[in-house]
Amino acid sequence: MCGTSSLLACGPLDPEPPSDAEGNPLPLPPPGEDWLRVVEVSPSPAIATEATIEVRFSEYLDPDTLNSYATLSLRSGGIVAGGRLTYRMSRKALLYHPRAPLEAELRYTLQTSPALRSVVGSPLAPETPAPIFFTDETLPAAEPPTRESVRWEDIAPILERSCASCHADQAWQLPQLSRDALRQTRSSQVDLPLVMPFEPARSYLMHKILADYPRRRFTVQPPPYSDAPPLAPDEIELIEDWIAGGAR
Ligand code: HEC
């Protein structure tokens, strides 16, 4: 019996779902998934007026939820400093670089768009603090982030070493990993191209070579059951840069 006199006997109350300042319910991670979290922000808290801020996350990000103007912004009172956004997929990191130099000796707050999601659909954890920065004019200006210019000739020997034993063998009936084949072949496992030039996060090749990528079919490549030498983190980053530079 759940009467007013025996409230405690009615069992535990459901915890209140998290809500924003206006009391609207906040989006939750999908069942079984964790929140998206900020792992590291650098540099912090002092930044140059021309700084590149790197925000590393706990999960890979959903490229559909990245907006180069709104995903990360630096605010100081009513001033919003527009910035350029780069997603370094292999590092699970967003890089923000202001379009115009920031004001000297000001305090800025880094705001993250509530629309940002991980690849499995998790929103940022509600308790995520908004990092605060102070501009320090004496610090050296940082260049806007650039990608290493990577050509196919830099990638080919890596794929030859770690992948060709199976993928170049007709008997396996696997997709060829030549430059043209990578650019022209759609995955037989998911509805994605193997390589979408300029878009590493939408290239299934990246989903297959990042060991902890959550949404791919079957195993990481090269398969752990094989003798093929695994890819080193800097080789994976090189492949990311090659795709980001247009997969030429
Ligand atoms: C031991 C043999 C073997 C090696 C070595 C190997 N693969 Fe594979 N690869 C497979 C098999 C088998 C599949 C299909 C099953 C799977 O996805 O795990 C596959 C699937 C793939 C797919 C998905 C194809 C599709 O249609 O979606 C990609 C992409 C891929 N491999 C890339 C690579 C890359 C890049 C390397 C080297 C870094 C590599 N593979 C090394 C055997 C291999």
Coordinates of N, CA, C and O and ligand atoms in Angstrom, one line a residue, residues 158-167 172-177 182 185-190 192-195 204-209 216-231 239, ligand 1:
I158 N 52.8 1.9 -46.4 CA 52.2 1.4 -45.1 C 51.2 0.4 -45.4 O 51.1 -0.7 -44.8
L159 N 50.3 0.6 -46.5 CA 49.3 -0.3 -46.8 C 49.9 -1.6 -47.4 O 49.4 -2.7 -47.2
E160 N 51.0 -1.4 -48.2 CA 51.6 -2.6 -48.7 C 52.1 -3.5 -47.6 O 52.0 -4.7 -47.6
R161 N 52.7 -2.9 -46.6 CA 53.3 -3.7 -45.5 C 52.2 -4.4 -44.6 O 52.4 -5.5 -44.3
S162 N 51.1 -3.6 -44.3 CA 50.2 -4.1 -43.3 C 48.9 -4.7 -43.9 O 48.2 -5.4 -43.2
C163 N 48.7 -4.5 -45.2 CA 47.3 -4.9 -45.7 C 47.4 -5.8 -46.9 O 46.5 -6.5 -47.2
A164 N 48.5 -5.6 -47.7 CA 48.5 -6.2 -49.0 C 48.4 -7.8 -49.0 O 47.9 -8.4 -49.9
S165 N 49.0 -8.4 -47.9 CA 49.0 -9.8 -47.9 C 47.7 -10.4 -48.1 O 47.5 -11.5 -48.6
C166 N 46.6 -9.7 -47.6 CA 45.3 -10.2 -47.9 C 44.6 -9.5 -49.0 O 44.0 -10.1 -49.9
H167 N 44.6 -8.1 -48.9 CA 43.8 -7.4 -49.9 C 44.3 -7.4 -51.3 O 43.5 -7.2 -52.2
W172 N 41.0 -13.8 -51.6 CA 40.2 -13.3 -50.4 C 39.0 -12.5 -50.9 O 38.1 -12.2 -50.1
Q173 N 39.0 -12.0 -52.2 CA 37.8 -11.3 -52.7 C 37.5 -10.0 -51.8 O 36.4 -9.8 -51.4
L174 N 38.6 -9.3 -51.5 CA 38.5 -8.1 -50.6 C 38.7 -6.9 -51.5 O 39.2 -7.0 -52.6
P175 N 38.2 -5.7 -51.0 CA 38.4 -4.5 -51.8 C 39.9 -4.2 -52.0 O 40.7 -4.4 -51.0
Q176 N 40.3 -3.8 -53.2 CA 41.7 -3.4 -53.4 C 41.9 -2.1 -52.7 O 41.0 -1.3 -52.5
L177 N 43.2 -1.9 -52.2 CA 43.5 -0.7 -51.4 C 44.4 0.2 -52.2 O 45.3 0.8 -51.7
L182 N 40.3 2.9 -53.5 CA 39.8 3.4 -52.2 C 38.9 4.6 -52.4 O 37.9 4.7 -51.7
T185 N 35.4 2.9 -54.2 CA 34.7 1.8 -53.7 C 33.8 2.1 -52.5 O 34.3 2.8 -51.7
R186 N 32.6 1.6 -52.5 CA 31.8 1.7 -51.3 C 32.0 0.5 -50.5 O 32.3 -0.6 -51.0
S187 N 31.9 0.7 -49.2 CA 32.0 -0.5 -48.3 C 30.9 -1.5 -48.6 O 29.8 -1.2 -49.0
S188 N 31.3 -2.8 -48.4 CA 30.3 -3.9 -48.6 C 29.7 -4.1 -47.2 O 28.8 -4.9 -47.1
Q189 N 30.1 -3.4 -46.2 CA 29.7 -3.6 -44.8 C 28.7 -2.6 -44.3 O 27.8 -2.8 -43.5
V190 N 28.9 -1.3 -44.7 CA 28.0 -0.2 -44.3 C 27.8 0.7 -45.5 O 28.5 0.6 -46.5
L192 N 28.8 3.5 -46.7 CA 29.8 4.6 -46.7 C 30.8 4.3 -47.8 O 31.1 3.1 -48.0
P193 N 31.5 5.4 -48.3 CA 32.6 5.1 -49.2 C 33.8 4.7 -48.3 O 33.9 5.0 -47.1
L194 N 34.7 3.9 -48.9 CA 35.9 3.6 -48.1 C 36.7 4.9 -47.8 O 37.2 5.1 -46.7
V195 N 36.8 5.7 -48.8 CA 37.5 7.0 -48.6 C 36.6 8.1 -49.2 O 36.2 8.1 -50.4
Y204 N 35.0 5.1 -44.4 CA 34.9 3.8 -43.6 C 36.3 3.3 -43.4 O 36.5 2.6 -42.4
L205 N 37.3 3.6 -44.2 CA 38.7 3.2 -44.0 C 39.1 3.6 -42.6 O 39.7 2.8 -41.8
M206 N 38.8 4.8 -42.2 CA 39.2 5.3 -40.8 C 38.5 4.5 -39.7 O 39.1 4.2 -38.7
H207 N 37.2 4.2 -40.0 CA 36.4 3.4 -39.0 C 37.0 2.1 -38.8 O 36.9 1.5 -37.7
K208 N 37.7 1.5 -39.9 CA 38.2 0.2 -39.8 C 39.6 0.1 -39.2 O 40.1 -0.9 -38.7
I209 N 40.4 1.2 -39.2 CA 41.7 1.2 -38.7 C 41.9 1.8 -37.3 O 43.0 1.6 -36.7
R216 N 31.6 0.0 -36.2 CA 32.0 -0.6 -37.4 C 31.6 -2.1 -37.4 O 31.4 -2.6 -36.3
R217 N 31.6 -2.7 -38.6 CA 31.3 -4.1 -38.6 C 32.6 -4.9 -38.5 O 33.6 -4.5 -39.0
F218 N 32.5 -6.1 -37.9 CA 33.7 -7.0 -37.8 C 34.9 -6.4 -37.1 O 34.7 -5.5 -36.3
T219 N 36.1 -6.7 -37.6 CA 37.2 -6.4 -36.7 C 38.0 -5.2 -37.2 O 37.9 -4.8 -38.4
V220 N 38.9 -4.6 -36.4 CA 39.8 -3.6 -36.7 C 40.8 -4.2 -37.8 O 40.9 -5.4 -37.9
Q221 N 41.4 -3.3 -38.6 CA 42.3 -3.8 -39.7 C 43.7 -3.2 -39.4 O 43.8 -2.1 -39.0
P222 N 44.8 -4.0 -39.6 CA 44.7 -5.4 -40.0 C 44.1 -6.2 -38.9 O 44.2 -5.9 -37.7
P223 N 43.4 -7.3 -39.2 CA 42.8 -8.1 -38.2 C 43.7 -8.6 -37.1 O 44.8 -9.0 -37.5
P224 N 43.3 -8.6 -35.9 CA 44.2 -9.0 -34.8 C 44.6 -10.5 -34.9 O 45.7 -10.9 -34.3
Y225 N 43.9 -11.3 -35.6 CA 44.2 -12.7 -35.7 C 45.3 -12.9 -36.8 O 45.8 -14.0 -36.9
S226 N 45.7 -11.9 -37.5 CA 46.7 -12.1 -38.6 C 48.1 -11.7 -38.1 O 48.3 -11.2 -37.0
D227 N 49.1 -12.1 -38.9 CA 50.5 -11.7 -38.6 C 50.9 -10.4 -39.1 O 52.0 -9.9 -39.0
A228 N 49.9 -9.7 -39.8 CA 50.2 -8.4 -40.4 C 50.6 -7.4 -39.4 O 49.9 -7.3 -38.4
P229 N 51.6 -6.6 -39.5 CA 52.0 -5.6 -38.5 C 50.9 -4.6 -38.4 O 50.5 -4.0 -39.3
P230 N 50.5 -4.3 -37.1 CA 49.4 -3.3 -36.9 C 49.9 -1.9 -37.3 O 51.1 -1.6 -37.4
L231 N 49.0 -1.0 -37.5 CA 49.3 0.4 -37.8 C 49.7 1.1 -36.5 O 49.0 1.0 -35.5
I239 N 47.3 8.7 -42.5 CA 46.2 8.3 -43.4 C 45.1 9.3 -43.2 O 44.5 9.8 -44.2
Ligands
HEC1 C1 44.7 -11.2 -42.6 C2 44.1 -10.6 -43.8 C3 43.9 -9.1 -43.8 C4 44.8 -8.1 -43.6 C5 46.3 -8.2 -43.3 C6 44.0 -6.8 -43.7 N1 42.7 -7.1 -44.0 FE1 41.2 -5.8 -44.3 N2 39.9 -7.2 -44.4 C7 40.2 -8.6 -44.2 C8 38.9 -9.3 -44.1 C9 38.8 -10.8 -44.0 C10 37.9 -8.4 -44.2 C11 36.4 -8.6 -44.1 C12 36.0 -8.9 -42.6 C13 36.3 -7.7 -41.7 O1 35.9 -6.6 -42.1 O2 36.9 -7.9 -40.6 C14 38.5 -7.1 -44.4 C15 37.8 -5.9 -44.5 C16 38.4 -4.7 -44.7 C17 37.7 -3.4 -44.9 C18 36.2 -3.3 -45.1 C19 35.8 -3.5 -46.5 C20 34.4 -3.2 -46.8 O3 33.9 -3.7 -47.8 O4 33.8 -2.5 -46.0 C21 38.6 -2.4 -45.0 C22 38.4 -1.0 -45.3 C23 39.9 -3.1 -44.8 N3 39.8 -4.4 -44.6 C24 41.1 -2.4 -44.8 C25 42.3 -3.0 -44.4 C26 43.5 -2.2 -44.2 C27 43.6 -0.7 -44.4 C28 44.5 -3.1 -43.8 C29 45.9 -2.8 -43.4 C30 46.1 -1.7 -42.5 C31 43.9 -4.4 -43.9 N4 42.6 -4.3 -44.2 C32 44.6 -5.6 -43.6 C33 41.4 -9.2 -44.2 C34 42.6 -8.5 -44.0

